[in-house]
Amino acid sequence: MAEQAEHMNESEDFIHPPRPTDPDTPKQSDFPDREGPSSSSAQATTSTKTTNPPKNAFTALMSAKSAHDQPPRRSLAAKATQTIRGVWRGALADYTNHPERFPRVVLRVTDHTVLIKDAFPKATVHLLLLPRSPQHHLLHPHAALADEGFLRVVGGEGARGEGRDWRREIRVGVHAHPSMAHLHVHVISRDMCSERVRHRNHYNSFTTGFFVPLEDYPLQPGDARLEAGVQNANLRRELVCWRCGQGFGKKFAELKRHLEGEFDEWKTE
């Protein structure tokens, strides 16, 4: 899609291991969409360019091929190498590769998935289900969940729960345009009662079509939820109580107070 869906600052929704500091760690200059070098650095670069001899045809050809071989900058594979606003977007990979390193975060490990606590929960229950399949974990959710065999496995893992009516009260799904690179499925209760729900985008990302239930996959061609423009509009929608349907316009503080009362009633059902 030519249009990129705008995101809420979803990066704060996840637990982030520190990025490894190894020689392969990309530098600031690797990302053309970031702030450029200082003026002194730019001058040094300009000076270097004027003194370097021109490339011969072979060097130019090989340079072009090298650039062509890189993943597109907006691809999830490219995103996994980026650090944006201090957040390494490939951070979720550590939980699937080395779950034993995070005993306080990891709740369950199977051959197919790792279930972790969300460090910034948007409801009383908010977990992340991380598929371990190397063929799928860097695919966009729409592409990964079009594989019906994979969808059955992930759906089965997401449906496992104890306590109250898990299927009725817990929602399992994905964001239509995730900001983290690795595939992750939200397992979240309906209440949206959390101090971590701090602005309209947080709320709308789970209560509008921006949140796509796993049971709706695979999405069919023409489904409006595939359109970036539709999803941008979903994030900007006026606020509506998930339980009673009362509208709050853009009055987020009023919605938050209302949700506390709804939560008390919901718990007694």
XYZ file of C-alpha atoms in Angstrom:
269
model
C 0.000 0.000 0.000
C 1.323 3.385 -0.962
C -0.130 5.021 2.113
C 1.483 4.209 5.433
C -0.956 3.933 8.331
C -0.168 6.392 11.088
C 0.669 4.766 14.394
C 0.108 5.660 17.960
C 3.349 5.443 19.899
C 2.829 1.712 20.130
C 6.451 1.120 21.002
C 5.680 1.794 24.669
C 3.269 -1.157 24.676
C 6.028 -3.725 24.799
C 8.757 -4.984 27.053
C 12.106 -4.139 25.535
C 15.304 -6.048 26.232
C 18.383 -3.893 25.684
C 19.670 -3.998 22.175
C 22.911 -6.003 21.827
C 25.969 -3.829 21.347
C 27.900 -5.744 18.747
C 29.832 -4.711 15.645
C 26.796 -5.407 13.483
C 24.624 -2.898 15.318
C 23.429 -0.335 12.748
C 24.637 3.219 13.231
C 22.537 6.383 13.094
C 23.733 7.003 9.555
C 22.212 3.703 8.418
C 18.703 5.147 8.559
C 17.860 7.857 6.028
C 14.584 8.738 7.746
C 16.340 9.830 10.932
C 17.895 13.130 11.873
C 20.935 13.749 9.730
C 24.518 14.449 10.789
C 25.591 17.714 12.358
C 26.675 20.566 10.143
C 30.338 19.874 10.879
C 29.898 16.230 9.941
C 28.070 17.254 6.804
C 30.918 19.559 5.842
C 33.428 16.794 6.425
C 31.368 14.491 4.248
C 31.190 17.102 1.509
C 34.909 17.625 1.698
C 35.556 13.914 1.425
C 33.350 13.675 -1.623
C 35.300 16.369 -3.444
C 38.652 14.630 -2.902
C 37.627 11.045 -3.640
C 38.268 9.851 -7.190
C 35.179 9.035 -9.269
C 34.024 5.432 -9.163
C 34.725 3.269 -12.157
C 31.840 1.508 -13.886
C 32.427 -1.782 -12.049
C 32.428 -0.107 -8.614
C 29.263 1.823 -9.449
C 27.542 -1.334 -10.663
C 28.452 -3.299 -7.528
C 27.320 -0.446 -5.274
C 23.952 -0.337 -7.010
C 23.554 -4.094 -6.649
C 24.397 -3.941 -2.956
C 21.739 -1.284 -2.359
C 19.229 -3.254 -4.402
C 19.825 -6.361 -2.309
C 18.876 -4.604 0.930
C 15.320 -5.137 2.248
C 12.935 -2.237 1.559
C 13.241 0.371 4.322
C 9.589 -0.053 5.337
C 9.699 -3.865 5.378
C 9.469 -5.650 8.729
C 12.904 -7.159 8.148
C 14.324 -3.648 7.844
C 12.283 -2.455 10.809
C 13.847 -5.185 12.964
C 17.208 -3.424 12.637
C 15.943 0.022 13.610
C 15.986 1.915 16.859
C 13.330 4.627 16.911
C 12.980 6.986 19.898
C 15.257 4.692 21.895
C 13.251 1.542 21.147
C 14.819 -1.312 19.244
C 12.032 -2.572 17.004
C 13.438 -6.082 16.858
C 13.266 -6.468 20.650
C 10.533 -9.112 20.683
C 12.816 -11.626 18.987
C 14.747 -12.175 22.216
C 11.706 -13.690 23.895
C 11.201 -16.310 21.211
C 14.907 -17.048 20.799
C 15.880 -17.096 24.484
C 12.756 -17.302 26.684
C 14.787 -18.781 29.540
C 16.477 -15.409 30.019
C 13.219 -13.726 31.076
C 11.637 -15.853 33.832
C 9.737 -12.892 35.297
C 8.173 -12.015 31.976
C 7.591 -15.326 30.206
C 4.440 -17.149 31.299
C 4.429 -20.115 28.947
C 6.665 -21.656 26.314
C 5.538 -24.231 23.764
C 7.038 -25.530 20.555
C 4.988 -22.955 18.653
C 4.677 -19.824 20.798
C 5.961 -17.875 23.776
C 3.442 -16.071 25.991
C 4.729 -12.999 27.838
C 3.374 -10.248 30.050
C 2.950 -6.876 28.423
C 4.977 -4.411 30.489
C 2.521 -1.601 29.721
C -0.858 -3.366 29.874
C -3.859 -1.604 28.411
C -6.339 -3.707 30.430
C -6.422 -5.855 33.566
C -5.235 -8.768 31.434
C -2.827 -7.943 28.624
C -0.399 -10.524 27.293
C 1.545 -10.971 24.078
C 1.603 -14.270 22.223
C 4.771 -14.518 20.128
C 4.834 -17.139 17.353
C 8.179 -18.893 17.004
C 7.881 -19.944 13.359
C 10.860 -18.460 11.472
C 8.806 -18.561 8.273
C 6.192 -16.232 9.750
C 7.597 -14.052 12.524
C 8.792 -11.267 10.211
C 5.668 -11.235 8.071
C 2.956 -8.612 8.371
C 0.040 -10.079 10.377
C -2.239 -10.016 7.329
C 0.257 -12.127 5.378
C 1.220 -14.499 8.198
C -2.368 -15.226 9.205
C -3.400 -15.909 5.626
C -1.639 -19.258 6.152
C -4.537 -21.266 7.549
C -2.347 -23.974 9.058
C -0.322 -21.389 10.938
C -3.530 -19.576 11.907
C -4.931 -22.755 13.489
C -1.800 -23.238 15.572
C -1.711 -19.639 16.803
C -5.458 -19.593 17.410
C -5.238 -22.749 19.487
C -2.459 -21.309 21.625
C -4.301 -18.021 22.109
C -7.488 -19.750 23.227
C -5.812 -21.447 26.189
C -6.789 -19.826 29.464
C -8.238 -20.372 32.912
C -10.669 -18.531 35.155
C -13.808 -16.766 33.922
C -15.266 -17.214 30.448
C -11.992 -16.858 28.548
C -13.514 -16.842 25.065
C -16.143 -14.229 25.947
C -14.058 -11.878 28.065
C -10.614 -12.132 26.488
C -9.946 -10.797 23.004
C -7.208 -12.316 20.868
C -6.038 -10.386 17.829
C -3.494 -8.141 16.156
C -3.080 -4.496 15.296
C -3.671 -3.843 11.619
C -0.405 -1.892 11.362
C 1.992 -2.903 14.149
C 5.054 -0.804 14.854
C 7.186 -3.629 16.244
C 8.899 -5.817 13.678
C 8.139 -9.308 14.947
C 4.687 -10.840 14.750
C 2.836 -10.572 18.049
C -0.736 -11.365 19.016
C -2.467 -9.416 21.774
C -4.361 -11.395 24.413
C -6.319 -8.698 26.219
C -9.401 -8.399 28.418
C -12.229 -6.148 27.279
C -12.253 -3.688 30.181
C -9.557 -1.248 28.909
C -9.208 -0.146 32.517
C -5.539 0.666 33.027
C -3.412 3.689 33.856
C -1.426 2.799 30.743
C -4.336 3.806 28.507
C -3.148 7.383 28.219
C -4.608 8.815 25.033
C -7.175 8.281 22.311
C -4.930 6.216 20.062
C -4.256 3.730 22.843
C -7.971 3.237 23.380
C -9.038 3.200 19.740
C -6.283 0.790 18.762
C -8.108 -1.907 20.742
C -11.765 -0.861 20.421
C -12.096 -0.141 16.694
C -11.340 -2.068 13.525
C -7.659 -1.273 14.035
C -7.709 -4.339 16.287
C -8.435 -7.367 14.111
C -9.649 -10.460 16.019
C -7.781 -13.628 15.168
C -11.097 -15.323 14.408
C -11.636 -12.955 11.451
C -8.595 -14.259 9.584
C -7.817 -14.882 6.840
C -9.109 -11.506 5.641
C -10.623 -11.531 2.190
C -9.524 -9.240 -0.651
C -11.470 -6.005 -0.435
C -11.823 -6.114 3.349
C -11.755 -2.459 4.443
C -9.433 -3.299 7.321
C -6.656 -3.872 4.806
C -6.732 -0.204 3.824
C -4.300 2.145 5.549
C -6.642 5.110 5.153
C -9.432 3.252 6.928
C -7.137 2.352 9.795
C -5.867 5.915 10.133
C -9.486 6.995 10.482
C -10.095 4.307 13.114
C -7.341 5.713 15.312
C -8.830 9.214 14.998
C -12.412 8.189 15.717
C -14.322 9.808 18.533
C -14.315 7.888 21.795
C -17.087 5.390 22.502
C -17.476 3.178 25.577
C -16.751 -0.413 24.593
C -19.497 -1.730 26.904
C -22.518 0.593 26.781
C -21.860 2.511 23.569
C -21.965 5.974 25.156
C -20.059 8.546 23.121
C -17.467 10.892 24.598
C -16.243 12.742 21.538
C -12.652 13.705 22.260
C -13.137 13.906 26.041
C -10.645 11.266 27.057
C -10.618 12.086 30.793
C -14.405 11.667 30.950
C -14.171 8.321 29.194
C -11.535 7.160 31.685
C -13.790 7.972 34.642
C -16.697 6.239 32.945
C -14.641 3.098 32.304
C -13.916 2.740 36.016
C -17.635 2.484 36.732
C -18.167 0.082 33.853
C -15.326 -2.069 35.149
C -16.929 -2.382 38.587
C -20.188 -3.547 37.006
C -18.438 -5.857 34.559
C -16.619 -7.661 37.384
C -19.914 -8.609 39.046
C -21.456 -10.227 35.965
